[in-house]
Coordinates of C-alpha atoms in Angstrom, one line a residue:
Chain A
M1 CA 18.3 -36.8 -8.5
G2 CA 15.7 -35.6 -10.9
P3 CA 12.1 -34.6 -10.5
P4 CA 10.0 -36.6 -7.7
P5 CA 7.4 -39.6 -10.0
L6 CA 3.8 -39.2 -9.5
K7 CA 1.9 -41.7 -10.6
Q8 CA -2.5 -41.6 -11.0
I9 CA -3.8 -43.4 -7.9
G10 CA -7.1 -41.6 -8.7
P11 CA -9.3 -39.7 -10.5
V12 CA -7.4 -36.8 -8.9
M13 CA -5.2 -37.9 -6.6
Y14 CA -1.3 -38.8 -7.4
E15 CA 1.2 -40.4 -5.1
V16 CA 4.8 -39.9 -5.3
D17 CA 5.9 -43.6 -3.5
K18 CA 8.2 -43.2 -0.7
S19 CA 10.8 -45.4 -2.9
F20 CA 11.4 -42.5 -4.2
R21 CA 13.7 -41.5 -1.8
E22 CA 15.4 -43.3 1.4
D23 CA 14.2 -41.0 4.0
M24 CA 11.1 -40.6 2.9
R25 CA 8.9 -42.3 6.2
V26 CA 5.2 -42.4 4.0
P27 CA 4.5 -41.4 0.4
A28 CA 3.8 -37.9 -0.7
R29 CA 0.3 -37.5 -2.3
V30 CA -1.4 -34.1 -4.5
L31 CA -5.1 -34.0 -5.3
A32 CA -4.7 -32.3 -8.7
D33 CA -6.0 -32.3 -11.8
A34 CA -3.6 -32.5 -15.1
A35 CA -3.6 -28.8 -16.1
L36 CA -3.0 -28.2 -11.8
L37 CA -0.3 -30.9 -11.3
E38 CA 1.1 -28.7 -14.6
Q39 CA 1.4 -25.8 -12.6
I40 CA 3.0 -27.2 -9.6
R41 CA 5.5 -28.8 -11.5
R42 CA 6.5 -25.8 -12.1
D43 CA 8.7 -24.6 -9.2
K44 CA 9.9 -26.8 -5.7
S45 CA 6.8 -27.7 -4.3
L46 CA 6.3 -31.1 -5.1
E47 CA 10.7 -31.7 -3.7
Q48 CA 9.4 -29.9 -0.6
L49 CA 6.4 -32.4 -0.4
V50 CA 8.8 -35.3 -0.3
N51 CA 11.1 -33.1 2.2
V52 CA 7.8 -33.1 4.1
A53 CA 7.1 -36.7 3.9
T54 CA 10.6 -37.4 5.8
L55 CA 9.1 -35.6 9.5
P56 CA 9.9 -38.0 12.3
G57 CA 6.8 -39.1 13.2
I58 CA 5.3 -38.8 10.5
T59 CA 1.9 -41.1 9.7
R60 CA -0.4 -42.2 6.0
Q61 CA 1.2 -39.3 3.9
A62 CA 2.2 -36.2 3.1
I63 CA -0.7 -34.5 1.2
G64 CA -0.5 -31.5 -0.8
M65 CA -4.0 -29.9 -1.8
P66 CA -4.5 -28.5 -5.2
D67 CA -3.2 -24.7 -4.6
M68 CA -0.1 -25.9 -3.4
H69 CA 3.0 -23.5 -4.4
E70 CA 7.2 -23.5 -3.3
G71 CA 7.5 -21.8 -0.1
Y72 CA 10.6 -22.1 2.7
G73 CA 11.1 -26.0 4.1
F74 CA 7.2 -27.2 3.8
P75 CA 4.9 -26.0 0.8
V76 CA 2.3 -24.0 0.7
G77 CA -1.0 -26.4 0.6
G78 CA 0.9 -28.9 2.8
V79 CA -0.5 -31.1 5.6
A80 CA 0.9 -33.2 7.7
G81 CA 0.2 -35.6 10.8
T82 CA 2.7 -36.6 13.1
V83 CA 1.4 -39.7 15.8
L84 CA 2.2 -38.2 19.5
P85 CA 3.6 -38.2 21.7
D86 CA 6.5 -38.3 20.0
G87 CA 6.2 -36.8 16.3
V88 CA 7.9 -33.7 15.9
I89 CA 6.1 -30.1 15.7
S90 CA 8.1 -28.1 12.9
P91 CA 7.4 -24.1 13.0
G92 CA 7.6 -23.6 9.6
G93 CA 4.5 -26.6 9.1
I94 CA 1.9 -23.7 10.3
G95 CA 4.5 -21.0 8.8
F96 CA 5.0 -17.1 10.2
D97 CA 1.6 -16.0 9.6
I98 CA 0.3 -18.4 12.2
N99 CA -3.5 -18.9 11.8
C100 CA -3.5 -16.4 8.9
G101 CA -7.3 -17.4 7.5
V102 CA -10.2 -16.4 6.8
R103 CA -13.6 -14.9 8.1
L104 CA -17.0 -14.4 6.2
L105 CA -19.6 -12.2 7.1
A106 CA -23.2 -11.9 6.2
C107 CA -25.0 -8.6 5.7
E108 CA -28.9 -9.0 5.5
L109 CA -29.1 -6.3 2.9
R110 CA -28.8 -7.5 -0.9
R111 CA -26.5 -6.2 -3.8
E112 CA -28.9 -3.7 -5.1
E113 CA -29.6 -2.2 -1.8
L114 CA -26.0 -0.9 -1.6
D115 CA -26.8 1.2 -4.6
D116 CA -24.4 3.9 -5.0
R117 CA -23.0 3.5 -1.5
L118 CA -20.3 0.3 -2.0
E119 CA -17.9 3.3 -2.8
Q120 CA -18.5 4.9 0.3
V121 CA -18.2 1.4 2.5
V122 CA -14.8 1.0 0.6
H123 CA -13.6 4.1 1.6
E124 CA -14.6 4.1 4.7
L125 CA -13.3 0.9 5.6
S126 CA -9.8 1.7 4.6
R127 CA -10.3 4.8 7.0
S128 CA -11.1 2.2 9.7
V129 CA -8.5 -0.3 9.6
P130 CA -5.0 0.8 9.1
T131 CA -2.2 -0.7 6.3
G132 CA 1.2 -0.5 6.8
Y133 CA 2.7 1.4 9.8
G134 CA -0.6 3.9 9.6
R135 CA -1.4 4.0 13.5
H136 CA -5.0 4.6 13.0
G137 CA -7.6 2.2 13.5
R138 CA -5.2 0.2 16.7
L139 CA -6.6 -0.8 19.4
S140 CA -3.5 -0.3 21.4
L141 CA -3.7 -3.2 24.4
S142 CA -1.8 -2.9 28.0
H143 CA 0.4 -5.6 29.2
G144 CA -2.0 -7.6 31.1
E145 CA -4.4 -6.5 28.1
L146 CA -2.2 -8.4 25.6
D147 CA -1.2 -11.1 28.0
R148 CA -5.4 -12.4 28.3
V149 CA -5.9 -12.4 24.4
L150 CA -3.2 -14.4 24.0
E151 CA -4.7 -16.6 26.7
E152 CA -8.1 -16.5 25.7
G153 CA -8.5 -15.2 22.9
V154 CA -11.7 -13.6 21.3
P155 CA -13.8 -14.9 24.5
Y156 CA -12.1 -12.1 26.1
L157 CA -13.0 -9.2 23.7
V158 CA -16.3 -9.7 23.4
R159 CA -17.3 -10.2 27.2
E160 CA -14.6 -7.6 28.5
L161 CA -14.1 -5.7 26.1
G162 CA -17.1 -5.2 23.8
L163 CA -16.1 -5.9 20.9
G164 CA -18.3 -7.7 19.3
L165 CA -21.7 -10.6 19.9
E166 CA -21.7 -13.4 22.2
E167 CA -23.0 -15.5 19.2
D168 CA -20.5 -14.9 17.4
L169 CA -18.2 -16.7 19.8
E170 CA -20.1 -20.4 18.4
L171 CA -19.2 -19.5 14.7
I172 CA -15.7 -19.5 15.4
E173 CA -13.3 -22.5 14.7
S174 CA -13.1 -23.8 18.2
R175 CA -14.7 -20.6 19.3
G176 CA -11.5 -18.1 18.7
S177 CA -9.8 -19.8 21.5
L178 CA -7.6 -22.5 22.5
S179 CA -7.4 -23.7 25.8
G180 CA -3.4 -24.4 25.3
A181 CA -1.9 -21.2 25.0
E182 CA 0.4 -19.8 27.7
A183 CA 1.7 -15.6 27.3
G184 CA 4.5 -16.7 29.0
C185 CA 5.8 -18.5 26.3
V186 CA 5.5 -15.8 24.0
S187 CA 8.5 -13.4 24.2
E188 CA 8.6 -10.1 24.7
R189 CA 9.8 -9.5 21.5
A190 CA 6.7 -11.0 19.8
K191 CA 4.6 -9.3 22.0
Q192 CA 6.2 -6.1 20.5
R193 CA 5.8 -6.4 17.6
G194 CA 1.6 -7.3 18.5
A195 CA 1.5 -4.6 21.1
D196 CA -0.3 -2.5 18.8
Q197 CA -1.9 -4.8 15.7
L198 CA -4.8 -5.5 16.8
G199 CA -7.5 -4.2 14.0
T200 CA -4.5 -4.3 11.0
L201 CA -4.2 -6.0 7.7
G202 CA -1.3 -6.5 7.3
G203 CA 0.3 -6.7 3.9
G204 CA 0.9 -9.3 0.6
N205 CA -2.9 -10.9 0.2
H206 CA -4.2 -9.8 3.0
F207 CA -7.2 -7.8 2.2
L208 CA -11.2 -7.1 3.3
E209 CA -13.6 -7.6 0.4
V210 CA -17.4 -6.3 -0.2
Q211 CA -18.8 -9.4 -1.9
S212 CA -22.1 -10.2 -3.3
V213 CA -23.2 -13.8 -3.3
D214 CA -23.2 -14.8 -7.3
E215 CA -24.4 -18.7 -7.6
V216 CA -25.4 -20.7 -5.4
F217 CA -24.1 -24.6 -6.1
D218 CA -26.3 -26.6 -3.3
L219 CA -29.3 -24.7 -1.9
G220 CA -29.8 -26.8 0.8
A221 CA -26.0 -26.2 2.7
A222 CA -26.9 -22.1 1.6
R223 CA -30.0 -22.3 3.6
S224 CA -28.1 -24.1 6.6
L225 CA -25.2 -21.0 6.7
G226 CA -27.7 -18.2 5.9
L227 CA -26.7 -17.4 2.3
A228 CA -29.3 -16.8 -0.7
E229 CA -28.1 -14.9 -3.9
G230 CA -27.6 -11.2 -4.2
Q231 CA -26.8 -10.9 -0.9
V232 CA -24.4 -9.0 0.3
T233 CA -21.0 -10.4 2.5
L234 CA -17.4 -9.2 3.8
L235 CA -14.6 -11.8 3.8
I236 CA -11.4 -11.0 5.9
H237 CA -8.2 -12.2 5.1
T238 CA -5.8 -11.8 7.9
G239 CA -3.6 -13.4 10.8
S240 CA -1.7 -12.6 13.4
R241 CA 0.9 -10.3 12.0
G242 CA 4.1 -9.6 13.8
L243 CA 3.3 -10.8 17.1
G244 CA 2.8 -14.6 15.3
H245 CA 5.8 -13.9 12.2
Q246 CA 8.6 -13.1 15.5
I247 CA 7.2 -16.7 18.1
C248 CA 7.8 -18.6 14.5
T249 CA 11.0 -16.8 13.7
D250 CA 12.2 -17.2 18.0
Y251 CA 11.2 -20.9 17.4
V252 CA 12.7 -22.2 14.7
R253 CA 15.3 -20.1 15.8
S254 CA 15.8 -22.1 19.5
M255 CA 14.6 -25.2 17.3
D256 CA 17.1 -25.8 14.5
Q257 CA 19.9 -25.5 17.8
S258 CA 18.1 -29.1 19.9
L259 CA 18.0 -30.9 16.2
A260 CA 21.4 -32.5 17.3
R261 CA 20.6 -33.1 20.9
H262 CA 16.6 -34.5 19.7
G263 CA 19.1 -37.0 17.3
L264 CA 17.3 -35.4 14.2
T265 CA 18.6 -34.6 10.4
L266 CA 16.4 -32.5 8.4
P267 CA 16.9 -31.9 4.9
D268 CA 15.8 -28.3 4.9
R269 CA 16.9 -26.6 8.1
Q270 CA 13.6 -24.3 7.5
L271 CA 11.6 -27.5 8.8
A272 CA 13.7 -27.4 12.4
C273 CA 11.3 -29.3 14.5
A274 CA 11.4 -31.1 18.0
P275 CA 9.0 -34.1 19.0
F276 CA 6.3 -32.6 20.1
S277 CA 6.4 -33.9 24.1
S278 CA 9.8 -32.4 24.5
P279 CA 10.0 -29.0 26.1
E280 CA 10.7 -26.7 23.0
G281 CA 7.7 -29.2 21.2
Q282 CA 5.3 -28.0 24.4
R283 CA 6.4 -24.3 24.4
Y284 CA 5.8 -23.7 20.7
F285 CA 2.6 -25.2 21.0
A286 CA 1.7 -23.0 23.9
A287 CA 3.0 -20.2 22.1
M288 CA 1.4 -21.0 18.7
C289 CA -1.9 -21.5 20.5
A290 CA -1.4 -17.8 21.6
A291 CA -0.4 -16.1 18.2
A292 CA -4.0 -18.7 17.2
N293 CA -6.3 -16.7 19.5
F294 CA -4.4 -13.4 18.6
A295 CA -5.5 -14.2 14.6
W296 CA -9.0 -14.6 15.7
S297 CA -8.9 -11.6 18.3
N298 CA -7.7 -9.1 15.0
R299 CA -10.4 -10.6 12.7
Q300 CA -13.1 -9.6 15.3
V301 CA -11.6 -6.3 15.9
L302 CA -11.9 -6.1 11.8
T303 CA -15.4 -7.1 12.3
H304 CA -16.0 -4.8 15.4
R305 CA -14.7 -2.0 12.4
A306 CA -17.1 -3.6 9.4
R307 CA -20.0 -3.6 12.2
E308 CA -19.5 0.6 12.9
V309 CA -18.3 1.2 9.0
F310 CA -22.0 -0.5 8.1
G311 CA -24.4 0.6 10.3
R312 CA -22.8 4.5 9.7
V313 CA -22.8 4.2 5.8
L314 CA -25.6 1.8 5.8
G315 CA -28.3 2.5 8.5
K316 CA -29.6 -0.4 11.2
E317 CA -29.8 -3.4 8.4
G318 CA -26.3 -3.1 7.6
A319 CA -24.5 -3.3 10.6
R320 CA -26.1 -6.6 11.1
L321 CA -23.4 -8.2 9.9
R322 CA -23.7 -12.1 10.9
V323 CA -20.6 -14.7 11.6
V324 CA -21.0 -17.9 9.1
Y325 CA -17.9 -18.8 10.1
D326 CA -14.0 -17.9 10.9
V327 CA -11.6 -20.6 9.6
A328 CA -7.6 -21.1 10.0
H329 CA -5.8 -21.6 6.9
N330 CA -2.4 -21.7 9.1
I331 CA -1.7 -23.9 11.7
A332 CA -1.6 -26.8 13.6
K333 CA -4.3 -28.6 15.8
L334 CA -4.6 -32.1 18.0
E335 CA -7.3 -34.2 16.0
R336 CA -8.1 -37.3 16.7
Y337 CA -7.9 -40.0 13.3
G338 CA -7.6 -43.6 13.4
G339 CA -7.8 -43.9 16.9
R340 CA -5.0 -41.9 17.9
E341 CA -4.4 -38.4 18.6
L342 CA -1.6 -36.3 15.8
C343 CA -0.4 -32.7 14.8
I344 CA -2.0 -32.0 12.1
H345 CA 0.4 -29.5 10.7
R346 CA -2.0 -27.4 7.9
K347 CA 0.2 -24.5 5.9
G348 CA -1.8 -23.1 3.3
A349 CA -4.7 -25.4 3.6
T350 CA -8.8 -25.4 5.7
R351 CA -10.0 -27.6 7.8
A352 CA -12.7 -29.3 6.6
F353 CA -14.6 -31.2 9.4
G354 CA -17.5 -32.9 8.0
P355 CA -21.2 -33.1 9.0
S356 CA -21.3 -35.5 11.5
S357 CA -18.1 -34.0 13.6
Q358 CA -19.0 -32.6 16.8
E359 CA -16.6 -29.5 16.8
I360 CA -18.5 -27.6 14.7
P361 CA -21.5 -25.2 15.7
P362 CA -24.3 -27.5 16.0
A363 CA -25.9 -25.2 13.6
Y364 CA -24.2 -26.9 11.2
R365 CA -23.8 -31.0 12.5
G366 CA -25.2 -32.5 9.3
V367 CA -23.9 -30.0 6.9
G368 CA -20.1 -29.9 7.6
Q369 CA -17.9 -27.4 8.7
P370 CA -17.9 -23.9 6.3
V371 CA -15.1 -23.7 4.3
F372 CA -13.9 -20.2 2.5
I373 CA -11.9 -20.3 -0.4
P374 CA -11.0 -16.4 -1.5
G375 CA -9.9 -16.0 -5.5
S376 CA -6.9 -13.7 -5.9
M377 CA -8.0 -10.0 -6.7
G378 CA -11.4 -9.8 -8.8
T379 CA -11.8 -13.2 -8.9
S380 CA -14.8 -14.6 -7.3
S381 CA -14.3 -16.3 -4.1
F382 CA -16.0 -19.7 -3.5
V383 CA -17.9 -21.0 0.1
L384 CA -17.3 -25.1 0.5
V385 CA -18.7 -27.3 3.2
G386 CA -16.3 -30.4 5.2
T387 CA -17.0 -33.7 4.3
D388 CA -16.6 -36.5 6.1
A389 CA -14.3 -38.8 4.3
S390 CA -11.8 -35.6 3.8
A391 CA -11.1 -37.6 7.2
D392 CA -9.5 -40.5 5.5
I393 CA -8.5 -38.5 2.4
S394 CA -6.3 -35.6 4.0
F395 CA -6.7 -35.3 7.9
S396 CA -10.0 -33.4 7.2
S397 CA -8.4 -30.9 5.3
T398 CA -9.0 -28.5 1.9
C399 CA -7.3 -25.9 0.0
H400 CA -7.0 -22.5 1.0
G401 CA -7.2 -20.5 -1.8
A402 CA -6.2 -19.6 -5.5
G403 CA -2.1 -20.5 -4.3
R404 CA 0.4 -18.4 -6.8
A405 CA 1.3 -19.6 -10.1
M406 CA 4.0 -16.6 -10.7
S407 CA 6.5 -15.1 -8.3
R408 CA 5.7 -11.5 -8.1
S409 CA 8.6 -10.0 -10.2
A410 CA 7.3 -12.2 -12.5
A411 CA 3.8 -10.8 -12.1
K412 CA 4.7 -7.1 -12.5
R413 CA 6.7 -7.8 -15.1
Q414 CA 3.5 -9.4 -16.9
V415 CA 1.0 -6.7 -15.6
R416 CA 0.7 -2.8 -14.5
G417 CA -0.3 -2.1 -11.9
E418 CA -2.7 1.1 -13.0
V419 CA -3.8 -1.0 -15.9
L420 CA -5.4 -3.5 -13.6
R421 CA -7.2 -1.5 -11.3
R422 CA -8.3 0.4 -13.9
E423 CA -10.4 -2.9 -15.3
L424 CA -11.1 -3.6 -11.9
E425 CA -12.5 -0.3 -12.0
T426 CA -14.7 -0.8 -15.7
R427 CA -16.0 -4.2 -13.7
G428 CA -17.8 -2.2 -11.4
I429 CA -15.2 -3.2 -8.6
V430 CA -13.8 -0.4 -5.9
V431 CA -10.2 -0.5 -5.4
R432 CA -8.5 0.6 -2.2
C433 CA -4.3 -1.0 -2.7
P434 CA -1.6 1.6 -1.4
S435 CA 0.3 0.9 -4.2
N436 CA 0.0 -0.3 -8.4
A437 CA 3.1 -2.4 -7.7
E438 CA 1.4 -4.4 -5.0
L439 CA -1.3 -4.4 -6.9
A440 CA 0.7 -5.9 -10.1
E441 CA 1.9 -8.2 -7.4
E442 CA -1.5 -9.8 -6.6
A443 CA -3.0 -9.6 -9.9
P444 CA -4.9 -12.5 -11.1
V445 CA -2.3 -14.7 -13.7
A446 CA 0.2 -14.9 -11.2
Y447 CA -1.9 -17.1 -9.4
K448 CA -3.8 -20.4 -10.4
D449 CA -7.1 -20.7 -11.5
V450 CA -9.3 -20.7 -8.2
E451 CA -12.2 -22.0 -9.8
R452 CA -10.4 -25.4 -11.3
V453 CA -8.5 -25.9 -7.5
V454 CA -11.9 -25.2 -5.8
E455 CA -13.3 -28.5 -8.3
V456 CA -10.3 -30.4 -7.6
V457 CA -11.2 -30.7 -3.7
H458 CA -15.3 -31.3 -5.0
R459 CA -14.2 -33.4 -7.1
A460 CA -11.5 -35.1 -4.2
G461 CA -14.7 -35.7 -1.7
V462 CA -13.1 -33.6 0.7
A463 CA -15.5 -30.3 0.8
T464 CA -18.5 -29.6 -1.3
K465 CA -19.4 -26.7 -3.6
V466 CA -22.2 -24.0 -1.4
A467 CA -21.8 -21.0 -3.5
R468 CA -19.7 -18.2 -5.6
L469 CA -19.4 -14.8 -4.3
R470 CA -18.6 -12.3 -6.3
P471 CA -16.3 -9.1 -5.3
L472 CA -17.6 -6.1 -5.5
G473 CA -15.3 -3.9 -3.3
V474 CA -11.4 -4.7 -2.4
L475 CA -9.1 -3.3 0.8
K476 CA -5.9 -5.2 0.1
G477 CA -3.3 -4.9 2.8
Chain B
M1 CA 19.6 1.8 -4.4
G2 CA 21.8 -0.7 -6.5
V3 CA 20.1 -3.3 -7.5
G4 CA 21.5 -4.8 -10.8
R5 CA 23.3 -8.3 -12.5
M6 CA 25.5 -9.6 -10.8
A7 CA 29.7 -8.8 -11.2
G8 CA 31.1 -12.3 -13.7
P9 CA 34.0 -13.9 -12.9
N10 CA 36.6 -11.5 -14.6
Q11 CA 34.8 -8.8 -12.5
Q12 CA 35.3 -10.5 -9.3
A13 CA 38.3 -8.1 -8.3
E14 CA 36.1 -4.8 -8.8
R15 CA 32.8 -6.7 -7.2
R16 CA 30.9 -3.7 -5.0
P17 CA 28.5 -4.7 -3.0
R18 CA 24.9 -5.9 -5.2
H19 CA 21.7 -7.2 -4.7
S20 CA 18.9 -8.7 -7.0
F21 CA 16.0 -10.5 -5.9
E22 CA 15.3 -13.3 -7.7
E23 CA 12.1 -16.1 -8.8
H24 CA 10.4 -17.8 -5.9
T25 CA 6.6 -18.5 -6.4
G26 CA 6.1 -17.7 -3.0
E27 CA 8.7 -15.3 -1.5
V28 CA 11.3 -13.1 -2.3
L29 CA 15.3 -14.7 -2.9
V30 CA 17.5 -11.9 -2.4
R31 CA 21.0 -13.6 -3.6
L32 CA 23.7 -10.8 -2.6
E33 CA 27.0 -10.0 -3.0
A34 CA 30.3 -8.0 -1.7
P35 CA 33.8 -8.1 -1.7
S36 CA 33.7 -8.1 2.7
L37 CA 31.5 -9.9 4.8
E38 CA 30.2 -6.6 6.8
G39 CA 29.8 -5.0 3.2
L40 CA 27.4 -8.6 2.6
F41 CA 25.0 -8.1 5.9
A42 CA 25.3 -4.3 4.7
E43 CA 24.1 -4.8 1.0
A44 CA 20.9 -7.3 3.2
G45 CA 19.8 -4.4 5.0
R46 CA 19.7 -2.1 2.0
A47 CA 17.6 -5.4 -0.2
L48 CA 15.7 -5.7 3.1
A49 CA 15.4 -2.1 3.0
E50 CA 14.1 -1.5 -0.5
L51 CA 12.0 -4.5 -0.3
L52 CA 9.6 -2.4 2.1
A53 CA 9.6 1.3 1.0
G54 CA 11.0 1.3 -2.6
E55 CA 13.2 4.3 -2.2
P56 CA 12.9 4.2 1.5
P57 CA 13.9 7.4 3.4
V58 CA 16.3 9.3 4.2
P59 CA 18.0 8.5 8.1
K60 CA 17.1 11.1 10.7
G61 CA 18.3 11.2 14.3
Q62 CA 20.4 8.9 16.2
A63 CA 21.7 6.0 14.8
E64 CA 20.7 2.4 17.0
R65 CA 23.3 -0.2 17.9
V66 CA 22.3 -4.1 16.5
Q67 CA 24.6 -6.4 18.5
L68 CA 24.2 -10.2 17.5
E69 CA 25.9 -13.0 18.5
A70 CA 25.3 -16.6 16.5
P71 CA 26.9 -20.4 16.2
D72 CA 27.8 -19.4 12.5
R73 CA 27.6 -16.6 9.8
Q74 CA 24.5 -18.3 7.8
T75 CA 22.6 -18.0 11.0
L76 CA 23.9 -14.7 11.8
L77 CA 23.1 -13.5 8.9
A78 CA 19.5 -14.0 9.3
D79 CA 19.6 -13.5 12.7
F80 CA 21.0 -10.0 11.2
V81 CA 17.6 -9.3 9.0
N82 CA 15.1 -10.4 11.7
E83 CA 17.0 -7.9 13.4
L84 CA 16.3 -4.9 10.9
I85 CA 12.3 -6.6 10.6
F86 CA 12.0 -6.1 14.2
L87 CA 12.9 -2.8 14.9
S88 CA 11.3 -1.7 11.6
E89 CA 7.9 -2.6 13.0
T90 CA 8.7 -1.7 16.4
R91 CA 9.7 1.1 15.2
K92 CA 7.9 1.6 12.4
K93 CA 11.4 2.9 10.8
V94 CA 13.1 1.3 7.6
Y95 CA 16.7 1.3 7.9
S96 CA 18.9 2.4 4.4
E97 CA 22.3 3.2 6.8
L98 CA 24.2 0.3 7.9
E99 CA 27.1 0.4 8.9
V100 CA 28.5 -3.1 9.9
E101 CA 31.7 -2.8 11.9
R102 CA 32.0 -6.0 12.8
V103 CA 31.3 -9.5 12.0
E104 CA 33.9 -12.0 13.3
G105 CA 33.3 -15.7 14.8
G106 CA 29.8 -15.2 14.9
A107 CA 29.3 -11.8 16.5
L108 CA 28.1 -8.8 14.7
S109 CA 27.7 -5.6 15.6
A110 CA 26.6 -2.5 13.5
R111 CA 25.0 0.9 13.7
V112 CA 22.0 1.5 12.0
R113 CA 20.1 5.1 10.6
G114 CA 16.9 4.9 9.5
A115 CA 13.0 6.8 9.0
E116 CA 9.5 6.3 9.1
P117 CA 8.6 5.5 5.0
D118 CA 5.1 7.2 3.7
S119 CA 4.0 3.9 2.4
L120 CA 5.0 0.4 3.2
R121 CA 5.2 -1.3 -0.4
T122 CA 5.9 -4.9 0.6
A123 CA 5.5 -6.7 3.8
V124 CA 8.5 -8.4 4.9
K125 CA 7.6 -11.9 7.5
A126 CA 11.2 -12.7 8.4
A127 CA 14.1 -14.2 6.9
T128 CA 14.0 -17.9 6.9
F129 CA 17.3 -21.1 6.4
H130 CA 16.1 -22.5 3.5
R131 CA 18.3 -21.8 1.0
L132 CA 20.4 -19.6 3.0
E133 CA 23.6 -19.8 2.1
I134 CA 27.1 -17.8 2.6
S135 CA 30.0 -18.4 -0.1
E136 CA 33.6 -17.1 -0.4
G137 CA 34.8 -17.2 -3.9
P138 CA 38.1 -15.2 -5.0
G139 CA 36.7 -11.6 -5.0
G140 CA 34.9 -12.0 -2.0
Y141 CA 31.1 -12.4 -0.7
S142 CA 27.9 -14.4 -2.2
A143 CA 24.8 -15.6 -0.1
T144 CA 21.0 -16.4 -0.5
L145 CA 18.4 -15.7 1.5
V146 CA 14.9 -16.4 1.3
L147 CA 12.4 -14.0 3.0
D148 CA 8.9 -14.8 3.6
V149 CA 6.4 -11.6 2.5

């Protein structure tokens, strides 16, 4: 079978008709412009999106974001909604890094007030936040404490461990706590992996980035989010670490074994799934919620560490790092569309509720839920807000980043890490990264153009641009 | 570490355990080749060690025993790599000495030795079922495995 044929159905929307393959239950749609579409078609992501369109219980359409690229099972940048109670939940549709996401912190200082202390800030962050197997900075928890993090999430950290401020809670998706979480559905192996990982970044494309607001596109929305040109910000990108990875491993394995019992056949084993209402589906959802709470807690501990560092280096004003918002981009959520309750899988896609949503913080009602789109190493990141129209277009979802365009090995063939490091330093960007090889893997050339990706979601009307953030210093996981 | 081109068909008789990392936009696709199933599984472990640490540290201390069961050998391969990922993360070691004693009837037994690396290179989250395949030819076995990194 040849590549899926795409028909243009809107200025930045393309569709694979469900007649393309007999097993498709709904069409597959992609938000993209011609240039991004050409990049998307170079790998297997479109075929993977077509596979998603075969999932039992899927409704409306499978949706690919402009940053979509090939993953395993689901493409990265894929969104699917299944009708409850019997539509499926697929751990691979959330990914191994459950609730990988981004949190933006706003500092009261302006870029010029950092003076020559930027390097010290990044250096101190690297001393406070472990990478690799490093032991410093980790928050070690007892078994009982870990279970409370899993079931209660960030409120437990703030109220009982003193890690953060009460006002942080309102500014985190789902207030940093999903009520469906059950620690008993998380294996001992997953708990062992997560026991000393709160407050760690992990590798891959995870990072802490000191930035400044470079340009404001929507003054009113920026004011509502408390952002102004020249202001210093800190973006945190990480997830649920080994705990989430193990939960996904455990449940993909057990759901793979229960497919026949549920009468399910799939085009890719990694799409292993179970009806949401089945015992397997319920247990996975409870474990996934626990991992999501762990991930929000991880970003909360990193926020606490960042406040300590900014306070030490920049004084009292620097320490006042306000949470702008924290949003997941690998997660399943129960949401209502067209009067029905759906399980929305977002794999490398960000929720983008509009101004009229009652789910978003009161301060942002009338504005829209903040969305953060990190660029690749050394390129700009973007702040957007969700729209009400996104509910119909994309199950209130938007993109999650620049999206890889090139494999890691191809990037290393094209870019030398030490050259990239020098280039970033020449541009005044402070870089802390364990190795030049890893730096090269994350080089901008390995990613799509984030400005183009953001322009597409803006034009599609699923999220609108508020501000651009320029990198000043990066600590890579 | 033995990373290189795969042997051609005329070299199959003298096929030695090998692995290579192939193009995949988001993740890492590993291609494995060995004269025996045991060798193939051990090579998967060596590929993981190379990803995790580049040049892995010299193993120290006692070997750890790994025993696994799975419904088929493909699942067993993913399980074995996932077990090594679990051990690496919880013991903070990279395992480069892998003695796979038996892969038979859906069961595996192995002894592995490792050491803590100075630094980690690529964080590996899990072995997936995506494109997971083991095939048997005249010169031995080959497999593909996609790792989430």
